[in-house]
């Protein structure tokens, strides 16, 4: 990995396991992990706090002015996201955020704001970033692009387990419906929709153990000798 920064773009649908495997791969490789979904969640949290409910099709551009969002990747592998200095890492995992996020992540002005923020964070270090449009829009010249997938059933079960770990009881059917709805939203939005980036490695994790996925990712990253990236453009 000498000779420049590595940018690893990991995209895939909700519950495909992107964040847990990306985080672990980053820890093992000594890279920074960036959770782009957490940024959309943090903005949703902020706007919900301001307005109570959010409208699809509305532009939230004027409310992003001066908004300060930060994210830290801690040595223990946890990610801390803050809005205007307030740590929202736990609050953004609430189901209410998942319900309201479509109006925010469909807004092109929000997407531009987030994309600029993500690119500004990655100017200096090697990183693994996950999301929906990282390999297509944020870093089209990423060194390695990975598309992680899994069946709706498997993803629903994983999400329920995640909520349980946080001490929350949720209904599997409700989570399944939410995943189906988010797949529709994620693949249909006019800007930054979820799609397999050109040149990406496709991994179906439905019947894979977490560690197997991590090993596969690390193998792909270790072999990579594609273009190094500066500010979203090849050096
Ligand atoms: O990865 P996640 O489930 O925490 O992401 C939350 C939402 O944010 C997801 O429904 C779609 C949106 N998102 C996006 O539009 N673009 C990204 N790069 C990451 C997330």
CSV table of C-alpha atoms and ligand atoms in Angstrom, one decimal:
chain,number,residue,atom,x,y,z
A,1,UNK,CA,0.0,0.0,0.0
A,2,UNK,CA,3.0,2.4,-0.4
A,3,UNK,CA,3.0,5.2,-2.9
A,4,UNK,CA,-0.2,7.0,-2.1
A,5,UNK,CA,-3.6,7.0,-0.5
A,6,UNK,CA,-6.0,4.1,-1.0
A,7,UNK,CA,-9.6,4.8,-1.3
A,8,UNK,CA,-11.9,1.8,-0.9
A,9,UNK,CA,-15.6,2.4,-1.9
A,10,UNK,CA,-18.1,0.0,-0.5
A,11,UNK,CA,-21.7,0.3,-1.6
A,12,UNK,CA,-24.7,-1.9,-1.1
A,13,UNK,CA,-28.3,-1.9,0.2
A,14,UNK,CA,-29.5,-1.5,3.8
A,15,UNK,CA,-28.5,-4.4,6.0
A,16,UNK,CA,-26.0,-5.9,3.6
A,17,UNK,CA,-23.4,-5.7,6.3
A,18,UNK,CA,-21.3,-2.9,4.7
A,19,UNK,CA,-20.6,-1.0,7.9
A,20,UNK,CA,-19.6,-3.8,10.2
A,21,UNK,CA,-17.3,-5.5,7.6
A,22,UNK,CA,-15.8,-2.2,6.4
A,23,UNK,CA,-15.1,-1.0,9.9
A,24,UNK,CA,-13.4,-4.3,10.8
A,25,UNK,CA,-11.4,-4.3,7.5
A,26,UNK,CA,-10.3,-0.7,8.2
A,27,UNK,CA,-9.2,-1.6,11.7
A,28,UNK,CA,-7.1,-4.5,10.5
A,29,UNK,CA,-5.5,-2.5,7.7
A,30,UNK,CA,-4.9,0.6,9.8
A,31,UNK,CA,-7.1,2.7,7.5
A,32,UNK,CA,-9.8,5.2,8.5
A,33,UNK,CA,-13.4,4.1,8.1
A,34,UNK,CA,-16.0,6.6,7.1
A,35,UNK,CA,-19.8,5.8,7.5
A,36,UNK,CA,-21.5,8.0,4.9
A,37,UNK,CA,-25.0,6.8,5.9
A,38,UNK,CA,-24.4,8.2,9.4
A,39,UNK,CA,-24.0,11.6,7.9
A,40,UNK,CA,-27.4,11.4,6.2
A,41,UNK,CA,-28.8,10.1,9.4
A,42,UNK,CA,-27.2,13.0,11.4
A,43,UNK,CA,-28.7,15.6,9.0
A,44,UNK,CA,-32.1,13.8,9.3
A,45,UNK,CA,-31.8,14.0,13.1
A,46,UNK,CA,-30.9,17.7,13.0
A,47,UNK,CA,-33.8,18.5,10.5
A,48,UNK,CA,-36.3,16.4,12.4
A,49,UNK,CA,-35.3,18.2,15.6
A,50,UNK,CA,-36.0,21.5,13.8
A,51,UNK,CA,-39.2,20.7,11.9
A,52,UNK,CA,-40.7,17.7,13.6
A,53,UNK,CA,-41.5,16.1,10.2
A,54,UNK,CA,-39.9,16.3,6.8
A,55,UNK,CA,-41.3,16.7,3.3
A,56,UNK,CA,-40.2,14.9,0.2
A,57,UNK,CA,-39.3,17.2,-2.6
A,58,UNK,CA,-38.5,20.1,-0.3
A,59,UNK,CA,-35.0,21.7,-0.6
A,60,UNK,CA,-33.2,21.9,2.8
A,61,UNK,CA,-30.3,23.8,1.3
A,62,UNK,CA,-30.7,26.9,3.4
A,63,UNK,CA,-30.6,24.9,6.7
A,64,UNK,CA,-27.2,23.3,5.8
A,65,UNK,CA,-25.5,26.7,5.9
A,66,UNK,CA,-22.9,26.6,8.7
A,67,UNK,CA,-24.0,23.1,9.9
A,68,UNK,CA,-21.0,21.4,11.4
A,69,UNK,CA,-20.8,17.7,11.1
A,70,UNK,CA,-17.9,15.6,12.3
A,71,UNK,CA,-17.1,11.9,12.4
A,72,UNK,CA,-14.3,10.1,14.3
A,73,UNK,CA,-13.2,6.6,13.8
A,74,UNK,CA,-12.0,5.5,17.3
A,75,UNK,CA,-9.2,3.0,17.9
A,76,UNK,CA,-11.7,0.5,19.2
A,77,UNK,CA,-13.5,0.6,15.9
A,78,UNK,CA,-16.5,2.6,17.0
A,79,UNK,CA,-17.7,5.6,15.0
A,80,UNK,CA,-18.7,8.8,16.7
A,81,UNK,CA,-20.8,11.3,14.7
A,82,UNK,CA,-21.6,14.8,15.9
A,83,UNK,CA,-23.7,17.7,14.8
A,84,UNK,CA,-22.7,21.2,15.9
A,85,UNK,CA,-20.6,19.6,18.6
A,86,UNK,CA,-23.4,17.3,19.9
A,87,UNK,CA,-22.7,13.5,19.8
A,88,UNK,CA,-25.7,11.9,17.9
A,89,UNK,CA,-24.1,8.5,17.4
A,90,UNK,CA,-26.8,6.6,19.3
A,91,UNK,CA,-29.8,8.9,18.4
A,92,UNK,CA,-29.2,8.4,14.7
A,93,UNK,CA,-29.8,4.7,15.0
A,94,UNK,CA,-33.4,5.3,16.0
A,95,UNK,CA,-36.1,3.9,13.7
A,96,UNK,CA,-37.7,7.4,13.4
A,97,UNK,CA,-34.5,8.4,11.5
A,98,UNK,CA,-34.8,5.5,9.1
A,99,UNK,CA,-38.4,6.5,8.5
A,100,UNK,CA,-37.6,10.2,7.8
A,101,UNK,CA,-34.4,9.8,5.9
A,102,UNK,CA,-35.8,9.5,2.4
A,103,UNK,CA,-36.8,13.2,2.2
A,104,UNK,CA,-33.2,14.1,3.2
A,105,UNK,CA,-31.2,11.8,1.1
A,106,UNK,CA,-33.3,12.5,-2.0
A,107,UNK,CA,-32.5,16.3,-1.7
A,108,UNK,CA,-29.7,17.1,-4.3
A,109,UNK,CA,-28.5,20.0,-2.1
A,110,UNK,CA,-28.1,17.6,0.8
A,111,UNK,CA,-26.2,15.1,-1.4
A,112,UNK,CA,-23.9,17.8,-2.7
A,113,UNK,CA,-23.2,19.0,0.9
A,114,UNK,CA,-22.5,15.5,2.1
A,115,UNK,CA,-20.3,14.6,-1.0
A,116,UNK,CA,-18.1,17.7,-0.4
A,117,UNK,CA,-17.8,16.9,3.3
A,118,UNK,CA,-16.8,13.3,2.5
A,119,UNK,CA,-14.2,14.3,-0.1
A,120,UNK,CA,-12.8,17.0,2.3
A,121,UNK,CA,-12.3,14.3,5.0
A,122,UNK,CA,-10.4,12.0,2.7
A,123,UNK,CA,-7.8,14.4,1.4
A,124,UNK,CA,-4.9,13.0,3.4
A,125,UNK,CA,-5.4,9.4,4.5
A,126,UNK,CA,-6.2,6.0,3.2
A,127,UNK,CA,-9.8,5.1,3.9
A,128,UNK,CA,-12.7,2.7,3.5
A,129,UNK,CA,-16.0,4.5,3.0
A,130,UNK,CA,-19.3,2.9,2.7
A,131,UNK,CA,-22.7,4.1,1.4
A,132,UNK,CA,-24.9,3.9,-1.7
A,133,UNK,CA,-23.1,6.1,-4.2
A,134,UNK,CA,-19.5,6.1,-3.0
A,135,UNK,CA,-18.1,4.2,-6.0
A,136,UNK,CA,-20.3,5.9,-8.5
A,137,UNK,CA,-20.5,9.6,-7.4
A,138,UNK,CA,-18.3,10.4,-4.4
A,139,UNK,CA,-15.1,8.5,-5.5
A,140,UNK,CA,-15.6,7.3,-9.1
A,141,UNK,CA,-11.9,6.8,-9.2
A,142,UNK,CA,-11.6,4.8,-6.0
A,143,UNK,CA,-8.7,2.3,-5.9
A,144,UNK,CA,-11.1,-0.5,-5.1
A,145,UNK,CA,-14.8,-0.6,-5.4
A,146,UNK,CA,-16.9,-3.3,-3.7
A,147,UNK,CA,-20.6,-3.9,-4.0
A,148,UNK,CA,-22.0,-5.9,-1.1
A,149,UNK,CA,-25.4,-7.6,-1.4
A,150,UNK,CA,-27.6,-10.0,0.4
A,151,UNK,CA,-31.2,-11.2,0.1
A,152,UNK,CA,-34.0,-9.2,1.7
A,153,UNK,CA,-34.6,-12.1,4.2
A,154,UNK,CA,-31.0,-12.2,5.4
A,155,UNK,CA,-30.8,-8.4,5.6
A,156,UNK,CA,-34.0,-8.2,7.7
A,157,UNK,CA,-32.7,-10.8,10.1
A,158,UNK,CA,-29.4,-8.9,10.5
A,159,UNK,CA,-31.1,-5.6,11.1
A,160,UNK,CA,-33.3,-7.2,13.8
A,161,UNK,CA,-30.2,-8.6,15.5
A,162,UNK,CA,-28.6,-5.2,15.4
A,163,UNK,CA,-31.6,-3.6,17.1
A,164,UNK,CA,-31.6,-6.4,19.7
A,165,UNK,CA,-28.0,-5.7,20.4
A,166,UNK,CA,-28.9,-2.1,21.1
A,167,UNK,CA,-31.6,-3.4,23.5
A,168,UNK,CA,-34.5,-2.5,21.2
A,169,UNK,CA,-37.3,-4.9,20.4
A,170,UNK,CA,-38.6,-4.6,16.8
A,171,UNK,CA,-40.9,-6.6,14.6
A,172,UNK,CA,-39.3,-8.6,11.9
A,173,UNK,CA,-42.1,-8.0,9.4
A,174,UNK,CA,-41.9,-4.3,10.0
A,175,UNK,CA,-38.1,-4.3,9.5
A,176,UNK,CA,-38.5,-6.4,6.3
A,177,UNK,CA,-41.1,-3.9,4.9
A,178,UNK,CA,-38.8,-1.0,5.9
A,179,UNK,CA,-35.9,-2.7,4.0
A,180,UNK,CA,-38.0,-3.2,0.9
A,181,UNK,CA,-39.1,0.4,1.1
A,182,UNK,CA,-35.6,1.7,1.5
A,183,UNK,CA,-34.4,-0.5,-1.4
A,184,UNK,CA,-37.0,1.2,-3.5
A,185,UNK,CA,-36.0,4.7,-2.3
A,186,UNK,CA,-32.3,3.9,-2.6
A,187,UNK,CA,-32.5,2.6,-6.2
A,188,UNK,CA,-35.0,5.2,-7.5
A,189,UNK,CA,-33.7,8.5,-6.4
A,190,UNK,CA,-32.7,10.8,-9.3
A,191,UNK,CA,-29.3,11.7,-7.8
A,192,UNK,CA,-26.9,9.2,-6.2
A,193,UNK,CA,-29.1,6.2,-6.5
A,194,UNK,CA,-27.7,2.8,-5.4
A,195,UNK,CA,-26.3,1.0,-8.4
A,196,UNK,CA,-23.3,-1.3,-9.0
A,197,UNK,CA,-20.3,1.0,-9.9
A,198,UNK,CA,-18.4,0.2,-13.1
A,199,UNK,CA,-15.5,-2.0,-12.2
A,200,UNK,CA,-16.7,-3.0,-8.8
A,201,UNK,CA,-16.4,-6.4,-7.2
A,202,UNK,CA,-19.8,-7.9,-6.4
A,203,UNK,CA,-20.0,-10.0,-3.2
A,204,UNK,CA,-23.3,-11.7,-2.2
A,205,UNK,CA,-22.9,-12.1,1.5
A,206,UNK,CA,-26.2,-14.0,2.1
A,207,UNK,CA,-24.6,-17.3,3.0
A,208,UNK,CA,-21.2,-15.9,4.1
A,209,UNK,CA,-19.8,-15.5,7.6
A,210,UNK,CA,-18.8,-12.0,8.5
A,211,UNK,CA,-15.1,-13.0,8.8
A,212,UNK,CA,-15.2,-14.5,5.3
A,213,UNK,CA,-16.5,-11.2,3.9
A,214,UNK,CA,-13.8,-9.3,5.7
A,215,UNK,CA,-11.0,-11.6,4.4
A,216,UNK,CA,-12.4,-11.3,0.9
A,217,UNK,CA,-12.3,-7.5,1.1
A,218,UNK,CA,-8.8,-7.5,2.6
A,219,UNK,CA,-7.6,-9.7,-0.2
A,220,UNK,CA,-9.1,-7.4,-2.9
A,221,UNK,CA,-7.6,-4.3,-1.2
A,222,UNK,CA,-4.1,-6.0,-0.8
A,223,UNK,CA,-4.1,-6.8,-4.5
A,224,UNK,CA,-5.2,-3.4,-5.6
A,225,UNK,CA,-2.8,-1.2,-7.6
A,226,UNK,CA,-5.3,1.1,-9.3
A,227,UNK,CA,-5.1,4.9,-9.4
A,228,UNK,CA,-4.5,6.7,-6.1
A,229,UNK,CA,-7.1,9.4,-5.5
A,230,UNK,CA,-6.9,13.1,-4.6
A,231,UNK,CA,-10.1,15.0,-3.9
A,232,UNK,CA,-12.2,12.6,-5.8
A,233,UNK,CA,-10.0,12.8,-8.9
A,234,UNK,CA,-7.1,10.5,-9.9
A,235,UNK,CA,-3.6,11.9,-9.1
B,1,LIG,O1,-26.1,3.0,5.5
B,1,LIG,P1,-27.3,3.5,6.3
B,1,LIG,O2,-28.5,2.5,6.3
B,1,LIG,O3,-27.0,4.0,7.6
B,1,LIG,O4,-27.8,4.8,5.4
B,1,LIG,C1,-28.9,5.5,5.8
B,1,LIG,C2,-29.6,6.1,4.6
B,1,LIG,O5,-28.8,7.1,4.1
B,1,LIG,C3,-30.0,5.2,3.5
B,1,LIG,O6,-31.4,4.8,3.5
B,1,LIG,C4,-29.7,5.9,2.3
B,1,LIG,C5,-28.9,7.1,2.7
B,1,LIG,N1,-27.6,7.1,2.1
B,1,LIG,C6,-27.4,7.7,0.9
B,1,LIG,O7,-28.4,8.1,0.3
B,1,LIG,N2,-26.2,7.7,0.3
B,1,LIG,C7,-25.1,7.2,1.0
B,1,LIG,N3,-23.9,7.3,0.4
B,1,LIG,C8,-25.3,6.6,2.3
B,1,LIG,C9,-26.5,6.6,2.8
